[in-house]
Each structure stands twice: as structure tokens, then as C-alpha cells.
PDB file of C-alpha atoms and ligand atoms in Angstrom:
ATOM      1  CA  UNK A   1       4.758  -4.191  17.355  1.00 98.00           C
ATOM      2  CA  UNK A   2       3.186  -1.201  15.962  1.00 98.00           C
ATOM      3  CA  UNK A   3       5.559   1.911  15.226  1.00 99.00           C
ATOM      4  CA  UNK A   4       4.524   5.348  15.789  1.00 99.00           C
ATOM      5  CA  UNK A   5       5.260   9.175  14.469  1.00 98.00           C
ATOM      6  CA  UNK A   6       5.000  12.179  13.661  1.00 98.00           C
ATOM      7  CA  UNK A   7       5.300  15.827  12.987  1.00 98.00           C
ATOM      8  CA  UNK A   8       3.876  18.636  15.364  1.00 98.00           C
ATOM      9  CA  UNK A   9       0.639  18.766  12.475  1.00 98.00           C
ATOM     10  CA  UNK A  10      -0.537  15.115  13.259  1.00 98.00           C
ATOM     11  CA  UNK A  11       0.537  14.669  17.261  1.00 98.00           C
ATOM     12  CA  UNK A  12      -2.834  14.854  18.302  1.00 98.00           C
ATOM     13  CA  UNK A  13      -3.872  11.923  15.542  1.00 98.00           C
ATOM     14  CA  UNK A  14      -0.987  10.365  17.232  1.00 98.00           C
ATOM     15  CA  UNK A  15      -2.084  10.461  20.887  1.00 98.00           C
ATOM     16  CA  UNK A  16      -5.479   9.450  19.820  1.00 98.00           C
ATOM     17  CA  UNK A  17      -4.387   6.258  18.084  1.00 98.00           C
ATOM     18  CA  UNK A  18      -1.915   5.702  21.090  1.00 98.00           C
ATOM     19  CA  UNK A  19      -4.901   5.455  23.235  1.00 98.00           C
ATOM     20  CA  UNK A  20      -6.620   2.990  21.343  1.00 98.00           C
ATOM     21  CA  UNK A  21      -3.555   0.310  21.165  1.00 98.00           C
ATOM     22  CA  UNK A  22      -3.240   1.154  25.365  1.00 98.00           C
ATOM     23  CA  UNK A  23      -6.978   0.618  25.543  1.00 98.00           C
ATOM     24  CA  UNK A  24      -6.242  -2.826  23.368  1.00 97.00           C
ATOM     25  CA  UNK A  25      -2.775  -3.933  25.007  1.00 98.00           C
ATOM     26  CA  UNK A  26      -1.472  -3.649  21.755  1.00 98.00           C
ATOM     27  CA  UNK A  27       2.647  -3.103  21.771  1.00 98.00           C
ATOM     28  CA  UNK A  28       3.793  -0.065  20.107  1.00 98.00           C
ATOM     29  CA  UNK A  29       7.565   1.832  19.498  1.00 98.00           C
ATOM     30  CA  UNK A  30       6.730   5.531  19.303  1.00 98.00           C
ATOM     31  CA  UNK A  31       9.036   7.284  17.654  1.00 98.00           C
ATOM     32  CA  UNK A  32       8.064  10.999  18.332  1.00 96.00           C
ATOM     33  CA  UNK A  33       7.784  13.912  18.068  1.00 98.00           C
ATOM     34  CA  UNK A  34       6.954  14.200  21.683  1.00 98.00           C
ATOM     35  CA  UNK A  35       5.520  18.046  21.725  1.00 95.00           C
ATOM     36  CA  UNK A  36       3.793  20.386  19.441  1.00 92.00           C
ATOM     37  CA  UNK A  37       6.852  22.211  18.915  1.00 97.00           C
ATOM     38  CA  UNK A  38       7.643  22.632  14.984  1.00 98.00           C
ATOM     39  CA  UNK A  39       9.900  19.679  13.829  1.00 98.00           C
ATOM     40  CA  UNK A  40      10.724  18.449  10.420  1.00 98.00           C
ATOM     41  CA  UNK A  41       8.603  15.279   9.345  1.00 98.00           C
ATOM     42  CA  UNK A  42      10.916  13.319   7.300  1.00 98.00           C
ATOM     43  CA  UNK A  43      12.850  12.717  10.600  1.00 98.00           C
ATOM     44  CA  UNK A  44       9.647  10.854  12.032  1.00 98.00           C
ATOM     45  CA  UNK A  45       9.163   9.416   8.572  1.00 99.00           C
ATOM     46  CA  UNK A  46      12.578   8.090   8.551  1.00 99.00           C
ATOM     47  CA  UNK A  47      12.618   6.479  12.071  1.00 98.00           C
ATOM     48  CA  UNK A  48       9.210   4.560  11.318  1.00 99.00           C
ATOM     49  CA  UNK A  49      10.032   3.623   8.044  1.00 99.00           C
ATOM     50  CA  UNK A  50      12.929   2.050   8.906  1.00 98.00           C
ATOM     51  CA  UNK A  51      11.486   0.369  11.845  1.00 98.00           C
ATOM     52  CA  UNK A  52       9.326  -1.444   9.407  1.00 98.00           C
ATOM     53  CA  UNK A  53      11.476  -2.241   6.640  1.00 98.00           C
ATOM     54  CA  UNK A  54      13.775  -3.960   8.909  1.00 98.00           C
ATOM     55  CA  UNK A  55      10.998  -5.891  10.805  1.00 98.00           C
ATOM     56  CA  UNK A  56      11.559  -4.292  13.628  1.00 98.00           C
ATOM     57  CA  UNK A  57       7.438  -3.265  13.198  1.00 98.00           C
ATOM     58  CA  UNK A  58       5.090  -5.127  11.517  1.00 98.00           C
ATOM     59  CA  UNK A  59       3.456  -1.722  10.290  1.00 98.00           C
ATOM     60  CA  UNK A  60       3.191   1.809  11.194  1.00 98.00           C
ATOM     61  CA  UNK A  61       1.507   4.845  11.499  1.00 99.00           C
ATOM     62  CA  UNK A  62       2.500   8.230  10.566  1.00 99.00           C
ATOM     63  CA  UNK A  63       0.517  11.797  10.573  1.00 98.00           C
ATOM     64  CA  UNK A  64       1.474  14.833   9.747  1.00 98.00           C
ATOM     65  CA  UNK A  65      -0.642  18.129   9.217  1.00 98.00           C
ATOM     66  CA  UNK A  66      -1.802  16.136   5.786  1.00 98.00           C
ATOM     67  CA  UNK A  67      -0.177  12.898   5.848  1.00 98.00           C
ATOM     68  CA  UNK A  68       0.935  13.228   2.848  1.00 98.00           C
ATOM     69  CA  UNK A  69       4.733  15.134   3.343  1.00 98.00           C
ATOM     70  CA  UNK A  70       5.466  12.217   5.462  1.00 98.00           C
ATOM     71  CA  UNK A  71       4.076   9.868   3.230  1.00 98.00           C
ATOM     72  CA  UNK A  72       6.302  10.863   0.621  1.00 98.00           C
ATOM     73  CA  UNK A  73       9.401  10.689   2.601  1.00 98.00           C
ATOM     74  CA  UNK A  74       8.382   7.472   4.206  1.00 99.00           C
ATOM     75  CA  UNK A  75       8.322   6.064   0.678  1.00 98.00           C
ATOM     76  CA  UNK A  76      11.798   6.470  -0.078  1.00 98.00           C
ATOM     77  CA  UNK A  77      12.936   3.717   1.954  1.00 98.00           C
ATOM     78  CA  UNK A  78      13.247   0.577   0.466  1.00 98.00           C
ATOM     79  CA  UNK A  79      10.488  -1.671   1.168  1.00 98.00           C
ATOM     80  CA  UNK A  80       7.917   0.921   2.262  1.00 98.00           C
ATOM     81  CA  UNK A  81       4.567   0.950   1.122  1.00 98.00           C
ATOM     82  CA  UNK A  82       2.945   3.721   2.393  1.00 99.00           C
ATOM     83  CA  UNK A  83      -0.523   5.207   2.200  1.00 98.00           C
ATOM     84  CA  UNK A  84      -2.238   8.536   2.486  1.00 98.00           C
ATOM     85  CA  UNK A  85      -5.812   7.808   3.930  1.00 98.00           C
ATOM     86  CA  UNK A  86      -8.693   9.570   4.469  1.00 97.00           C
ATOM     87  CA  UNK A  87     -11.512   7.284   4.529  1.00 98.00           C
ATOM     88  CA  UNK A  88     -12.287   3.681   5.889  1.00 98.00           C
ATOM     89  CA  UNK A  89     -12.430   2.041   2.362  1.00 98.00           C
ATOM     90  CA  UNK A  90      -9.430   3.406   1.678  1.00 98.00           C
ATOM     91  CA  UNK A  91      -7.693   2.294   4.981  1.00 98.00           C
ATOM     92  CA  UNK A  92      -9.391  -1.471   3.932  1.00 98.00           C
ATOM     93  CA  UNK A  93      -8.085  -1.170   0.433  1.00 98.00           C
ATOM     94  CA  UNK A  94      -4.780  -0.312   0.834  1.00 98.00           C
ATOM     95  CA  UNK A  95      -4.065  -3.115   3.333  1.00 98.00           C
ATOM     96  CA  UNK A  96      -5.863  -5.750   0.778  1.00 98.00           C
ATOM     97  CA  UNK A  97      -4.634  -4.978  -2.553  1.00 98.00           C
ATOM     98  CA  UNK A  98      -1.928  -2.510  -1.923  1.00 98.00           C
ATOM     99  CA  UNK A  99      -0.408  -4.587   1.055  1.00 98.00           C
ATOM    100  CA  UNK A 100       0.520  -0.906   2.541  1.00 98.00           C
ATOM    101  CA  UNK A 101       2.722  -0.931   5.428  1.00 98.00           C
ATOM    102  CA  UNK A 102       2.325   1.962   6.694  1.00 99.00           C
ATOM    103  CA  UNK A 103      -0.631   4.333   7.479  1.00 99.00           C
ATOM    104  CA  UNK A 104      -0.574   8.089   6.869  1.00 99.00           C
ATOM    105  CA  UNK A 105      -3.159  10.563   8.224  1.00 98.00           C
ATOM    106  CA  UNK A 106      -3.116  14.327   8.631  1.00 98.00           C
ATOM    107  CA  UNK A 107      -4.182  15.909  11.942  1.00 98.00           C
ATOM    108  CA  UNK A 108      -5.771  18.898   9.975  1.00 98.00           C
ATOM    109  CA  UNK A 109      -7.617  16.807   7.343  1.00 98.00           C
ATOM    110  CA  UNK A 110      -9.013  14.182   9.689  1.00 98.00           C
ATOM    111  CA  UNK A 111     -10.768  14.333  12.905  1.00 98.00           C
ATOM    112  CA  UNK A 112      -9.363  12.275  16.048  1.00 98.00           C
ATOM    113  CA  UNK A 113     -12.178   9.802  16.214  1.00 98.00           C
ATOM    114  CA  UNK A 114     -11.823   9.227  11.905  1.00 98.00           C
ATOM    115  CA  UNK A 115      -7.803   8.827  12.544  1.00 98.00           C
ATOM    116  CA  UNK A 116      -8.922   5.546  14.858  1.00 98.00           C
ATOM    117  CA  UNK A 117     -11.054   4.329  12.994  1.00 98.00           C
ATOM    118  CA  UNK A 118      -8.973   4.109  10.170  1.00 98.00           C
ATOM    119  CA  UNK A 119      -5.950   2.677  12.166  1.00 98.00           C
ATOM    120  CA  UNK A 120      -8.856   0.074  13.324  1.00 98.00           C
ATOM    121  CA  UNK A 121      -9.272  -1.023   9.709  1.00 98.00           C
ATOM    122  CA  UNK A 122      -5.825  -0.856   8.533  1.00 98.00           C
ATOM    123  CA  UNK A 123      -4.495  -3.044  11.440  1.00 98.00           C
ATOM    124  CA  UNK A 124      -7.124  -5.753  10.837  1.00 98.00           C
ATOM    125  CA  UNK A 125      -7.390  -5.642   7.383  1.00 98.00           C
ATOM    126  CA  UNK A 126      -5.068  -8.340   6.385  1.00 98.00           C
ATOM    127  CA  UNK A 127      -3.331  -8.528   2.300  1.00 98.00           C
ATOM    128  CA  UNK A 128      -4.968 -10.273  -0.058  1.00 95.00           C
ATOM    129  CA  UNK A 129      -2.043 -12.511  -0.274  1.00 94.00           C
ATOM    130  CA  UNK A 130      -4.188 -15.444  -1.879  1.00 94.00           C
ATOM    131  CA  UNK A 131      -5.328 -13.336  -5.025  1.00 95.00           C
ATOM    132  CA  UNK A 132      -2.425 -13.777  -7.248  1.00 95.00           C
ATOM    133  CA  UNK A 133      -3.146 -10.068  -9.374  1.00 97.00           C
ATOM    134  CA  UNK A 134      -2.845  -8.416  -5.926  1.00 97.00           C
ATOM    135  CA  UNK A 135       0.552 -10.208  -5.507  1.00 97.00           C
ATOM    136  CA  UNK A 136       1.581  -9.346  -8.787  1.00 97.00           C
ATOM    137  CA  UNK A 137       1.018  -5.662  -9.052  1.00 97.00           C
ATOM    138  CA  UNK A 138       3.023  -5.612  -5.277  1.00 97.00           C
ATOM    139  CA  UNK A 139       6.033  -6.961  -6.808  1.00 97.00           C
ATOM    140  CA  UNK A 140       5.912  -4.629  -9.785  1.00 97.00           C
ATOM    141  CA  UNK A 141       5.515  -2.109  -7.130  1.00 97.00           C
ATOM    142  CA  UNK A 142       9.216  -3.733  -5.855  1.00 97.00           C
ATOM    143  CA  UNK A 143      10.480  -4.517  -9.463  1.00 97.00           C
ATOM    144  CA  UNK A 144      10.160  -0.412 -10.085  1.00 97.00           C
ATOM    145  CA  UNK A 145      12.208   0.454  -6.562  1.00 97.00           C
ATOM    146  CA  UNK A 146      15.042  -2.413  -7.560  1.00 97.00           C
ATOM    147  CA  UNK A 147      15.329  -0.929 -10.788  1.00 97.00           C
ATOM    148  CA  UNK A 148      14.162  -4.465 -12.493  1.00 97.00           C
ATOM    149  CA  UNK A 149      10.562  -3.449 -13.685  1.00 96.00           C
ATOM    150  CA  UNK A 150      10.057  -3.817 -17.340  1.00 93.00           C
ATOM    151  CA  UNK A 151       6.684  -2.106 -18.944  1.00 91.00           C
ATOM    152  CA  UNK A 152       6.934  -4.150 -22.235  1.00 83.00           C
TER     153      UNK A 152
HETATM  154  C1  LIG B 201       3.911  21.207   8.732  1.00 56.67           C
HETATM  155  O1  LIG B 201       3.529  22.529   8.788  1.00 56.67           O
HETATM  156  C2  LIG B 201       3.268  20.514   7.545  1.00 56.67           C
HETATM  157  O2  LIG B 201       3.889  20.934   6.385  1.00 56.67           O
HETATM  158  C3  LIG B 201       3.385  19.035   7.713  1.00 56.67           C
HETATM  159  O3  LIG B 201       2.748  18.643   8.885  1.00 56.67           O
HETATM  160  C4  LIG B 201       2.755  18.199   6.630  1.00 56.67           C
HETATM  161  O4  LIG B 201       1.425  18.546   6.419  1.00 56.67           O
HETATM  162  C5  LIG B 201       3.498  18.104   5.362  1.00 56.67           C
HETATM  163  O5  LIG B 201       3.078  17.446   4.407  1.00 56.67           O
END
């Protein structure tokens, strides 16, 4: 199950990417907005991110006019590893090394078509969970949020 939102700047990257899981059968949870009426995007942030961290998700996708307010709110909940993307190695990269779980895009930074693409890659792209250096810098990435990360 895929989880889906937004703000009223990246609805149209949403409803593009919504078409390509209907055109796939793939499940999603879409968490609005529902209209391009001017809403606050840490709400959408919130509701995804949370869907995710508790496994209710496996990922998610979030766009906003940049991706990246939403991207920074999504990334104060515990467990939440997500990326601002705006090109298809990135949307590969952050799913291998990064293990990023969820994908940010902004509907006035990225065309509809790019947005798909993107959420193509990042959905197949699976974590380079077999490279232990990948692993490693994850769970410093955890260590830091749990207050447990040491520099030395
Ligand atoms: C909304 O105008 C805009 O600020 C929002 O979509 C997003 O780009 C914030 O980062």
C-alpha cells in the first residue's frame, strides 16, 4: 500500500501518479488534499508520514509546490526518511543507499510526466540492504533522531 498527499502546489503531481498505480492495480491510501484550494502542507505531510512509520504504507509520496516544505515536515516523524527529488538518479539513489521512504516532488519544479517517472523508479528501486556501508550510514541516520549518535 502506497500512501498519497499533498498540498494544493503538487495536486496535479498527485493525480498524475494516481493514474499510474490505477493503470498498474497498485493499492494506494490517499490522504488529500482533495482540491486546489490553499491548504497547509504539513497536514498532508503528517498524515503520510505517519502512515508509513507505522506500517500502515510501505512508502509514500508527497508533492507540494517544491517538495521540499513537505519534505521537511515529513521528516520530523520518527522513522521517516524522506527525499526531495528532481531527477531519475536521484529517485534510484535515494531508494538504494538512502533507503528513503518517502518521495517528495513539487508540482511547479517538475512536469507531470517527470513526477511518474520518478515514482516509477523510486517504487522499484529496492535498498541496498546487502551493502553493509549503506546499512550503516541508515542507522546513523536513526542513531542522530534517537539521540544515540556519537561523531567520535
Ligand atoms: C504553497 O504555496 C507552497 O509554499 C508549498 O506548496 C510548498 O512549495 C512549500 O514548500
Amino acid at each position: 500500500m502506497i500512501a498519497l498527499g499533498c498540498d494544493h502546489g503538487g495536486i496535479n503531481l498527485k493525480t498524475a501518479v494516481m493514474k499510474y498505480l490505477d493503470d498498474r492495480k497498485l493499492e494506494y491510501k490517499d490522504f488529500g488534499c482533495y482540491t486546489d484550494e490553499s491548504v497547509d502542507y504539513p497536514i498532508y505531510a503528517y498524515k503520510v508520514a505517519k502512515a508509513v512509520a507505522n506500517k500502515e504504507c510501505e512508502l509514500g509520496i508527497l508533492c507540494c509546490g517544491t517538495g521540499i516544505g513537505i519534505s521537511i515536515a515529513a521528516n520530523k516523524v520518527k522513522g521517516i526518511r524522506a527525499a526531495v527529488v528532481s531527477n531519475e538518479f536521484g529517485a534510484e539513489m535515494t531508494r538504494r543507499h538512502n533507503n528513503a521512504n518517502i518521495l517528495c516532488m513539487g508540482g511547479r519544479v517538475t512536469s507531470e510526466e517527470d513526477a511518474v517517472k520518478f515514482a516509477h523508479i523510486f517504487l522499484t528501486t529496492p535498498f541496498s540492504a546487502d551493502e553493509e556501508r549503506h546499512t550503516r550510514r541508515v542507522q546513523m541516520v536513526s542513531d542522530i533522531e534517537n539521540g544515540v549518535f556519537s561523531a567520535e
